[in-house]
Tab-separated table of C-alpha atoms and ligand atoms in Angstrom:
chain	number	residue	atom	x	y	z
A	22	MET	CA	6.834	14.298	-2.181
A	23	PRO	CA	8.435	11.517	-4.258
A	24	ASN	CA	10.926	9.085	-2.712
A	25	GLN	CA	9.980	10.054	0.811
A	26	ARG	CA	10.182	7.198	3.283
A	27	PRO	CA	6.701	6.015	4.295
A	28	ILE	CA	5.786	6.758	7.887
A	29	ILE	CA	4.339	3.222	8.145
A	30	GLN	CA	5.575	0.238	6.143
A	31	ALA	CA	3.895	-3.115	6.745
A	32	SER	CA	5.253	-6.160	4.931
A	33	ALA	CA	3.603	-9.566	4.563
A	34	LEU	CA	1.701	-9.188	7.824
A	35	THR	CA	-0.155	-12.242	9.022
A	36	LYS	CA	-2.068	-12.890	12.212
A	37	ARG	CA	-3.198	-16.359	13.210
A	38	ILE	CA	-4.873	-17.371	16.424
A	39	ASP	CA	-4.499	-20.997	17.470
A	40	SER	CA	-7.350	-22.213	19.590
A	41	GLY	CA	-6.501	-25.861	20.077
A	42	ALA	CA	-8.672	-27.603	17.527
A	43	HIS	CA	-8.361	-25.060	14.755
A	44	THR	CA	-6.469	-21.973	13.642
A	45	VAL	CA	-8.169	-18.706	12.755
A	46	GLU	CA	-6.368	-16.720	10.085
A	47	ILE	CA	-7.268	-13.131	10.790
A	48	LEU	CA	-4.756	-11.448	8.472
A	49	ARG	CA	-3.309	-13.421	5.591
A	50	GLY	CA	-0.511	-11.309	4.166
A	51	VAL	CA	-0.979	-7.545	4.183
A	52	ASP	CA	1.498	-5.216	2.479
A	53	LEU	CA	0.891	-1.549	3.091
A	54	ALA	CA	2.985	1.603	2.830
A	55	ILE	CA	1.491	4.825	4.170
A	56	PRO	CA	3.233	8.083	3.235
A	57	GLN	CA	3.597	10.832	5.845
A	58	GLY	CA	0.586	13.099	5.863
A	59	GLN	CA	-1.833	10.750	4.121
A	60	PHE	CA	-5.432	10.351	5.292
A	61	VAL	CA	-6.255	6.659	4.835
A	62	ALA	CA	-9.653	5.111	5.475
A	63	ILE	CA	-9.697	1.396	6.254
A	64	MET	CA	-13.000	-0.216	5.410
A	65	GLY	CA	-14.391	-3.700	5.230
A	66	PRO	CA	-17.089	-5.946	6.671
A	67	SER	CA	-17.254	-6.767	10.369
A	68	GLY	CA	-14.625	-9.391	11.165
A	69	SER	CA	-12.471	-8.609	8.132
A	70	GLY	CA	-9.502	-7.698	10.350
A	71	LYS	CA	-9.577	-3.877	10.504
A	72	THR	CA	-9.020	-3.536	14.246
A	73	THR	CA	-6.432	-6.319	14.186
A	74	LEU	CA	-4.525	-4.543	11.421
A	75	LEU	CA	-4.589	-1.222	13.285
A	76	GLY	CA	-3.297	-2.979	16.406
A	77	LEU	CA	-0.399	-4.496	14.457
A	78	LEU	CA	0.490	-1.201	12.763
A	79	ALA	CA	0.592	0.445	16.192
A	80	GLY	CA	2.591	-2.334	17.850
A	81	LEU	CA	-0.258	-3.042	20.273
A	82	ASP	CA	-0.156	-6.636	19.098
A	83	ASN	CA	2.490	-8.858	17.473
A	84	PRO	CA	2.030	-10.334	14.001
A	85	SER	CA	2.400	-14.090	13.450
A	86	SER	CA	4.786	-13.191	10.631
A	87	GLY	CA	5.807	-10.114	8.693
A	88	SER	CA	7.029	-6.773	9.942
A	89	VAL	CA	6.027	-3.193	10.640
A	90	ILE	CA	8.408	-0.280	10.253
A	91	LEU	CA	7.121	2.819	12.032
A	92	ASP	CA	8.931	6.057	11.205
A	93	GLY	CA	12.121	4.167	10.372
A	94	THR	CA	12.056	1.776	13.337
A	95	ASN	CA	11.248	-1.896	12.881
A	96	ILE	CA	8.845	-2.378	15.789
A	97	THR	CA	8.226	-6.075	15.227
A	98	GLY	CA	9.468	-8.109	18.153
A	99	LEU	CA	10.553	-5.114	20.239
A	100	ALA	CA	10.207	-5.493	23.992
A	101	GLU	CA	7.033	-3.980	25.445
A	102	ASP	CA	8.797	-1.117	27.262
A	103	SER	CA	10.553	0.063	24.081
A	104	LEU	CA	7.328	-0.363	22.156
A	105	ALA	CA	5.355	1.651	24.674
A	106	ARG	CA	7.887	4.463	24.485
A	107	ILE	CA	7.791	4.543	20.676
A	108	ARG	CA	3.991	4.349	20.620
A	109	GLY	CA	3.699	7.200	23.087
A	110	ARG	CA	5.675	9.510	20.791
A	111	LYS	CA	4.664	8.299	17.368
A	112	ILE	CA	0.965	7.519	17.610
A	113	GLY	CA	-2.110	9.256	18.945
A	114	PHE	CA	-5.127	6.984	19.406
A	115	VAL	CA	-8.831	7.705	19.211
A	116	PHE	CA	-11.074	4.816	20.221
A	117	GLN	CA	-14.777	4.247	19.732
A	118	SER	CA	-15.266	4.315	23.509
A	119	TYR	CA	-13.292	7.554	24.268
A	120	GLN	CA	-11.213	5.888	27.034
A	121	LEU	CA	-10.666	9.015	29.089
A	122	ILE	CA	-9.370	8.629	32.646
A	123	PRO	CA	-12.467	9.264	34.808
A	124	THR	CA	-10.543	10.716	37.771
A	125	LEU	CA	-8.821	13.366	35.641
A	126	THR	CA	-10.325	16.574	34.280
A	127	ALA	CA	-10.489	17.225	30.534
A	128	GLU	CA	-7.304	19.267	30.718
A	129	GLU	CA	-5.500	16.653	32.824
A	130	ASN	CA	-6.497	13.962	30.333
A	131	VAL	CA	-4.884	15.972	27.529
A	132	LEU	CA	-1.747	16.571	29.623
A	133	LEU	CA	-1.368	12.903	30.544
A	134	PRO	CA	0.484	11.685	27.399
A	135	MET	CA	3.084	14.427	27.907
A	136	GLU	CA	3.545	13.454	31.540
A	137	LEU	CA	3.818	9.766	30.667
A	138	ALA	CA	6.485	10.580	28.083
A	139	GLY	CA	8.437	12.393	30.783
A	140	ASP	CA	8.646	15.575	28.751
A	141	GLY	CA	6.912	17.723	31.302
A	142	ALA	CA	3.376	18.906	30.744
A	143	ASP	CA	2.708	21.826	28.432
A	144	PRO	CA	-0.515	23.454	29.654
A	145	GLY	CA	-0.417	25.940	26.762
A	146	ARG	CA	-0.485	23.093	24.256
A	147	ALA	CA	-3.331	21.356	26.128
A	148	ARG	CA	-5.416	24.524	26.252
A	149	ASP	CA	-4.761	25.333	22.628
A	150	LEU	CA	-6.008	21.869	21.629
A	151	LEU	CA	-9.042	22.124	23.924
A	152	ARG	CA	-9.808	25.490	22.379
A	153	GLN	CA	-9.573	23.978	18.893
A	154	VAL	CA	-12.160	21.334	19.823
A	155	GLY	CA	-14.383	23.973	21.435
A	156	LEU	CA	-13.938	22.871	25.050
A	157	LEU	CA	-11.626	25.433	26.593
A	158	GLU	CA	-14.360	26.575	29.009
A	159	ARG	CA	-14.977	22.975	30.058
A	160	ARG	CA	-11.354	22.094	30.746
A	161	ARG	CA	-11.955	21.558	34.471
A	162	HIS	CA	-14.856	19.183	33.906
A	163	TYR	CA	-14.528	15.462	34.540
A	164	PRO	CA	-15.520	12.966	31.843
A	165	VAL	CA	-18.852	12.110	33.560
A	166	GLN	CA	-19.759	15.799	33.353
A	167	LEU	CA	-19.322	15.768	29.581
A	168	SER	CA	-21.545	14.388	26.821
A	169	GLY	CA	-20.303	11.573	24.602
A	170	GLY	CA	-19.440	13.985	21.807
A	171	GLU	CA	-17.596	16.261	24.231
A	172	GLN	CA	-15.665	13.325	25.675
A	173	GLN	CA	-14.619	12.278	22.200
A	174	ARG	CA	-13.472	15.856	21.489
A	175	VAL	CA	-11.282	15.679	24.609
A	176	ALA	CA	-9.939	12.351	23.312
A	177	LEU	CA	-9.092	14.074	20.007
A	178	ALA	CA	-7.166	16.782	21.850
A	179	ARG	CA	-5.348	14.096	23.828
A	180	ALA	CA	-4.442	12.158	20.671
A	181	PHE	CA	-2.721	15.220	19.193
A	182	ALA	CA	-1.059	16.324	22.447
A	183	MET	CA	2.382	14.852	21.721
A	184	ARG	CA	2.392	16.081	18.100
A	185	PRO	CA	2.660	12.459	16.965
A	186	PRO	CA	3.342	11.847	13.265
A	187	VAL	CA	0.424	9.370	13.133
A	188	ILE	CA	-3.150	9.362	14.439
A	189	MET	CA	-5.025	6.058	14.491
A	190	ALA	CA	-8.757	6.067	14.986
A	191	ASP	CA	-10.962	2.966	15.163
A	192	GLU	CA	-14.568	3.936	14.400
A	193	PRO	CA	-14.266	7.133	16.466
A	194	THR	CA	-17.840	8.166	15.718
A	195	GLY	CA	-19.353	4.722	16.338
A	196	ASN	CA	-20.917	5.661	19.679
A	197	LEU	CA	-22.190	9.074	18.615
A	198	ASP	CA	-25.378	10.250	16.945
A	199	THR	CA	-25.110	11.533	13.376
A	200	THR	CA	-24.774	15.214	14.293
A	201	ASN	CA	-22.099	14.705	16.944
A	202	GLY	CA	-20.352	12.094	14.830
A	203	LEU	CA	-20.003	14.563	11.973
A	204	LEU	CA	-18.782	17.285	14.321
A	205	VAL	CA	-16.099	15.004	15.787
A	206	LEU	CA	-15.084	13.850	12.340
A	207	ASP	CA	-14.793	17.401	11.005
A	208	LEU	CA	-12.624	18.297	13.989
A	209	LEU	CA	-10.445	15.228	13.513
A	210	ILE	CA	-9.887	15.948	9.829
A	211	GLU	CA	-9.278	19.637	10.467
A	212	LEU	CA	-6.796	18.997	13.305
A	213	ASN	CA	-5.084	16.393	11.151
A	214	ARG	CA	-4.728	18.891	8.323
A	215	ARG	CA	-3.532	21.709	10.560
A	216	GLU	CA	-0.997	19.549	12.375
A	217	ALA	CA	0.115	17.805	9.137
A	218	THR	CA	-0.415	14.403	10.785
A	219	THR	CA	-0.970	11.046	9.094
A	220	LEU	CA	-4.482	9.753	9.779
A	221	VAL	CA	-5.403	6.067	9.653
A	222	LEU	CA	-9.141	5.842	10.213
A	223	VAL	CA	-11.199	2.662	10.467
A	224	THR	CA	-14.783	3.322	9.451
A	225	HIS	CA	-17.888	1.600	8.144
A	226	ASP	CA	-19.252	4.850	6.763
A	227	PRO	CA	-18.789	5.401	2.996
A	228	GLU	CA	-19.503	9.106	3.423
A	229	ILE	CA	-16.610	9.395	5.851
A	230	SER	CA	-14.254	7.356	3.698
A	231	SER	CA	-15.110	9.529	0.697
A	232	ARG	CA	-13.280	12.356	2.473
A	233	ALA	CA	-10.065	10.324	2.760
A	234	GLY	CA	-7.192	10.603	0.304
A	235	ARG	CA	-7.037	6.829	0.087
A	236	ARG	CA	-9.445	3.972	0.744
A	237	ILE	CA	-8.324	0.469	1.652
A	238	LEU	CA	-10.850	-2.333	1.646
A	239	LEU	CA	-10.117	-5.386	3.784
A	240	ARG	CA	-11.866	-8.628	3.079
A	241	ASP	CA	-11.143	-11.919	4.836
A	242	GLY	CA	-7.800	-10.703	6.111
A	243	LEU	CA	-6.498	-9.412	2.788
A	244	ILE	CA	-6.467	-6.053	1.039
A	245	ALA	CA	-9.201	-6.422	-1.560
A	246	ALA	CA	-8.979	-2.867	-2.925
A	247	ASP	CA	-6.674	0.100	-2.460
A	248	GLU	CA	-7.687	3.292	-4.245
A	249	SER	CA	-6.514	6.872	-4.038
B	238	ATP	N1	-8.066	-12.770	20.237
B	238	ATP	C1	-8.811	-13.334	19.278
B	238	ATP	N2	-9.077	-14.656	19.297
B	238	ATP	C2	-9.803	-15.238	18.326
B	238	ATP	N3	-10.321	-14.571	17.288
B	238	ATP	C3	-10.087	-13.255	17.230
B	238	ATP	C4	-9.328	-12.559	18.206
B	238	ATP	N4	-9.272	-11.250	17.863
B	238	ATP	C5	-9.986	-11.131	16.737
B	238	ATP	N5	-10.478	-12.322	16.344
B	238	ATP	C6	-11.272	-12.591	15.130
B	238	ATP	O1	-10.578	-12.024	14.039
B	238	ATP	C7	-11.483	-11.502	13.098
B	238	ATP	C8	-11.133	-10.050	12.813
B	238	ATP	O2	-11.378	-9.258	13.961
B	238	ATP	P1	-11.279	-7.663	13.948
B	238	ATP	O3	-11.680	-7.217	15.303
B	238	ATP	O4	-9.944	-7.278	13.459
B	238	ATP	O5	-12.376	-7.304	12.876
B	238	ATP	P2	-12.945	-5.873	12.421
B	238	ATP	O6	-12.783	-5.808	10.958
B	238	ATP	O7	-12.348	-4.809	13.245
B	238	ATP	O8	-14.491	-6.035	12.760
B	238	ATP	P3	-15.563	-4.923	13.293
B	238	ATP	O9	-15.957	-4.118	12.093
B	238	ATP	O10	-16.707	-5.756	13.796
B	238	ATP	O11	-14.915	-4.101	14.366
B	238	ATP	C9	-12.858	-11.692	13.677
B	238	ATP	O12	-13.411	-12.853	13.085
B	238	ATP	C10	-12.598	-11.916	15.150
B	238	ATP	O13	-13.590	-12.727	15.714
B	239	MG	MG1	-13.083	-3.466	14.662
């Protein structure tokens, strides 16, 4: 769709960390516009700034300079409570380490973002998502009763719970074996397609990135390549 406003617009993003004696420049000026619905893979060597960039795009961290506009709102410099509210509605996260709440069942984990947003839980939505990731029968299980791949499938369902316009995933298959990693990835891509979400996926795996509509290569804190 031409002329549509990007869902994420990052301009001249830098991130520096001052540690007394010297300054580490993690990001050195990143410009990036992501259209709604795009599946973007972010690649690059370890330490190139992928996780830092994702954190800035999500407002989990503040840039040293530059700005991020998320779905029309400039989130740079917003107070943490406003940021948290925007994040909760706009972004679903999938982490390498699942990050489920151990004292909640699978279903309760998926309901949690809705409860935190104060919208009231929608058990039908939670069950539909758990069904889509093949875990409806396990919805009353606690995370320790689930395998790594199953836990990550619950985390996928949780990420989509609020129907956020954007899903961000940082090496979501990094802790899984090849078979389970591929299963989780297929589910993520399929859910993303079905829900018409924007997917920003950090990955080291060229096979995974080959399935993305766009590949961005970070090197030393700069975009070294950007190909569709
Ligand atoms: N809080 C911090 N203080 C100092 N240096 C940091 C901090 N956070 C990140 N860095 C450094 O910034 C660089 C980029 O880190 P980042 O985690 O974004 O890399 P990455 O591309 O995600 O790497 P990986 O593939 O290993 O996950 C690294 O050199 C890291 O050591
Ligand atoms: Mg990282």
